[in-house]
Amino acid sequence: LLIVGAYREDEVPDNLQLASYIQDLEQMNVSITQIKIGNLNADGVCPFVAEALGMDDEDDNVKTLANITHKKTEGNPFFMLMFLRSLYDEKLLQYNFGAMK
């Protein structure tokens, strides 16, 4: 039996039903693997931005935008996508279909 649960650790109170369920399983010696995923560091944002734009992560424009994106979002992938989308929606960022890989 495989059970997958996802939650934001900093937004979940200790008395949440999921936390209680995990404790119960641990007491029954059930094997539990927890994978904690944090924000991307500054180096991890550049490939993310490059992939989102279909550009090379060595491009100076990508590096500059990645640096700004990291400062604005602290590397949270969801906020990074929303930030890039907002730039596109406000016509501050244009997608170049001719530059696609």
mmCIF file of C-alpha atoms in Angstrom, residues 1-81:
data_model
loop_
_atom_site.group_PDB
_atom_site.id
_atom_site.type_symbol
_atom_site.label_atom_id
_atom_site.label_comp_id
_atom_site.label_asym_id
_atom_site.label_seq_id
_atom_site.Cartn_x
_atom_site.Cartn_y
_atom_site.Cartn_z
ATOM 1 C CA LEU A 1 0.000 0.000 0.000
ATOM 2 C CA LEU A 2 1.394 3.383 -1.020
ATOM 3 C CA ILE A 3 0.063 6.549 0.547
ATOM 4 C CA VAL A 4 1.308 9.918 -0.656
ATOM 5 C CA GLY A 5 0.664 13.045 1.352
ATOM 6 C CA ALA A 6 1.800 16.570 0.604
ATOM 7 C CA TYR A 7 1.697 19.621 2.796
ATOM 8 C CA ARG A 8 3.646 22.752 3.629
ATOM 9 C CA GLU A 9 5.398 22.083 6.886
ATOM 10 C CA ASP A 10 5.366 25.732 7.974
ATOM 11 C CA GLU A 11 1.603 25.981 7.399
ATOM 12 C CA VAL A 12 0.500 22.846 9.236
ATOM 13 C CA PRO A 13 -0.281 22.947 12.951
ATOM 14 C CA ASP A 14 1.081 20.086 15.044
ATOM 15 C CA ASN A 15 -2.431 18.933 15.895
ATOM 16 C CA LEU A 16 -3.440 18.409 12.247
ATOM 17 C CA GLN A 17 -5.031 15.055 11.512
ATOM 18 C CA LEU A 18 -2.246 14.143 9.043
ATOM 19 C CA ALA A 19 0.444 14.665 11.681
ATOM 20 C CA SER A 20 -1.504 12.474 14.097
ATOM 21 C CA TYR A 21 -1.903 9.792 11.416
ATOM 22 C CA ILE A 22 1.840 9.795 10.704
ATOM 23 C CA GLN A 23 2.600 9.402 14.403
ATOM 24 C CA ASP A 24 0.168 6.496 14.644
ATOM 25 C CA LEU A 25 1.822 4.754 11.687
ATOM 26 C CA GLU A 26 5.287 5.268 13.182
ATOM 27 C CA GLN A 27 4.122 3.716 16.467
ATOM 28 C CA MET A 28 2.921 0.670 14.472
ATOM 29 C CA ASN A 29 6.433 0.387 12.965
ATOM 30 C CA VAL A 30 5.159 1.174 9.475
ATOM 31 C CA SER A 31 7.982 2.234 7.159
ATOM 32 C CA ILE A 32 7.544 5.920 6.338
ATOM 33 C CA THR A 33 9.720 7.906 3.965
ATOM 34 C CA GLN A 34 9.458 11.654 4.228
ATOM 35 C CA ILE A 35 10.905 13.826 1.491
ATOM 36 C CA LYS A 36 11.323 17.467 2.415
ATOM 37 C CA ILE A 37 11.514 19.831 -0.508
ATOM 38 C CA GLY A 38 12.584 23.398 0.065
ATOM 39 C CA ASN A 39 13.033 26.455 -2.083
ATOM 40 C CA LEU A 40 15.568 26.533 -4.888
ATOM 41 C CA ASN A 41 18.860 28.244 -4.186
ATOM 42 C CA ALA A 42 20.117 31.007 -6.486
ATOM 43 C CA ASP A 43 21.978 28.487 -8.666
ATOM 44 C CA GLY A 44 18.845 26.379 -9.080
ATOM 45 C CA VAL A 45 16.693 29.273 -10.267
ATOM 46 C CA CYS A 46 18.672 29.900 -13.467
ATOM 47 C CA PRO A 47 17.963 26.514 -15.108
ATOM 48 C CA PHE A 48 14.333 26.826 -13.996
ATOM 49 C CA VAL A 49 13.961 30.237 -15.674
ATOM 50 C CA ALA A 50 15.863 29.098 -18.759
ATOM 51 C CA GLU A 51 13.608 26.056 -19.140
ATOM 52 C CA ALA A 52 10.477 28.138 -18.646
ATOM 53 C CA LEU A 53 11.596 30.511 -21.401
ATOM 54 C CA GLY A 54 13.062 27.892 -23.715
ATOM 55 C CA MET A 55 16.465 29.575 -23.525
ATOM 56 C CA ASP A 56 20.015 28.630 -22.618
ATOM 57 C CA ASP A 57 20.843 29.026 -18.920
ATOM 58 C CA GLU A 58 24.227 30.526 -19.890
ATOM 59 C CA ASP A 59 22.498 33.493 -21.549
ATOM 60 C CA ASP A 60 23.234 36.733 -19.658
ATOM 61 C CA ASN A 61 19.594 37.832 -19.928
ATOM 62 C CA VAL A 62 18.466 34.561 -18.349
ATOM 63 C CA LYS A 63 21.007 34.957 -15.537
ATOM 64 C CA THR A 64 19.826 38.500 -14.838
ATOM 65 C CA LEU A 65 16.157 37.498 -14.815
ATOM 66 C CA ALA A 66 16.960 34.468 -12.645
ATOM 67 C CA ASN A 67 18.717 36.704 -10.113
ATOM 68 C CA ILE A 68 15.717 39.051 -9.972
ATOM 69 C CA THR A 69 13.324 36.105 -9.760
ATOM 70 C CA HIS A 70 15.248 34.593 -6.850
ATOM 71 C CA LYS A 71 15.254 37.886 -4.962
ATOM 72 C CA LYS A 72 11.510 38.346 -5.481
ATOM 73 C CA THR A 73 10.420 34.765 -4.722
ATOM 74 C CA GLU A 74 13.163 33.402 -2.444
ATOM 75 C CA GLY A 75 13.317 30.400 -4.775
ATOM 76 C CA ASN A 76 9.770 29.159 -4.208
ATOM 77 C CA PRO A 77 8.930 27.381 -7.505
ATOM 78 C CA PHE A 78 5.229 28.251 -7.340
ATOM 79 C CA PHE A 79 5.957 31.935 -6.766
ATOM 80 C CA MET A 80 8.616 31.830 -9.490
ATOM 81 C CA LEU A 81 6.060 30.647 -12.028
#
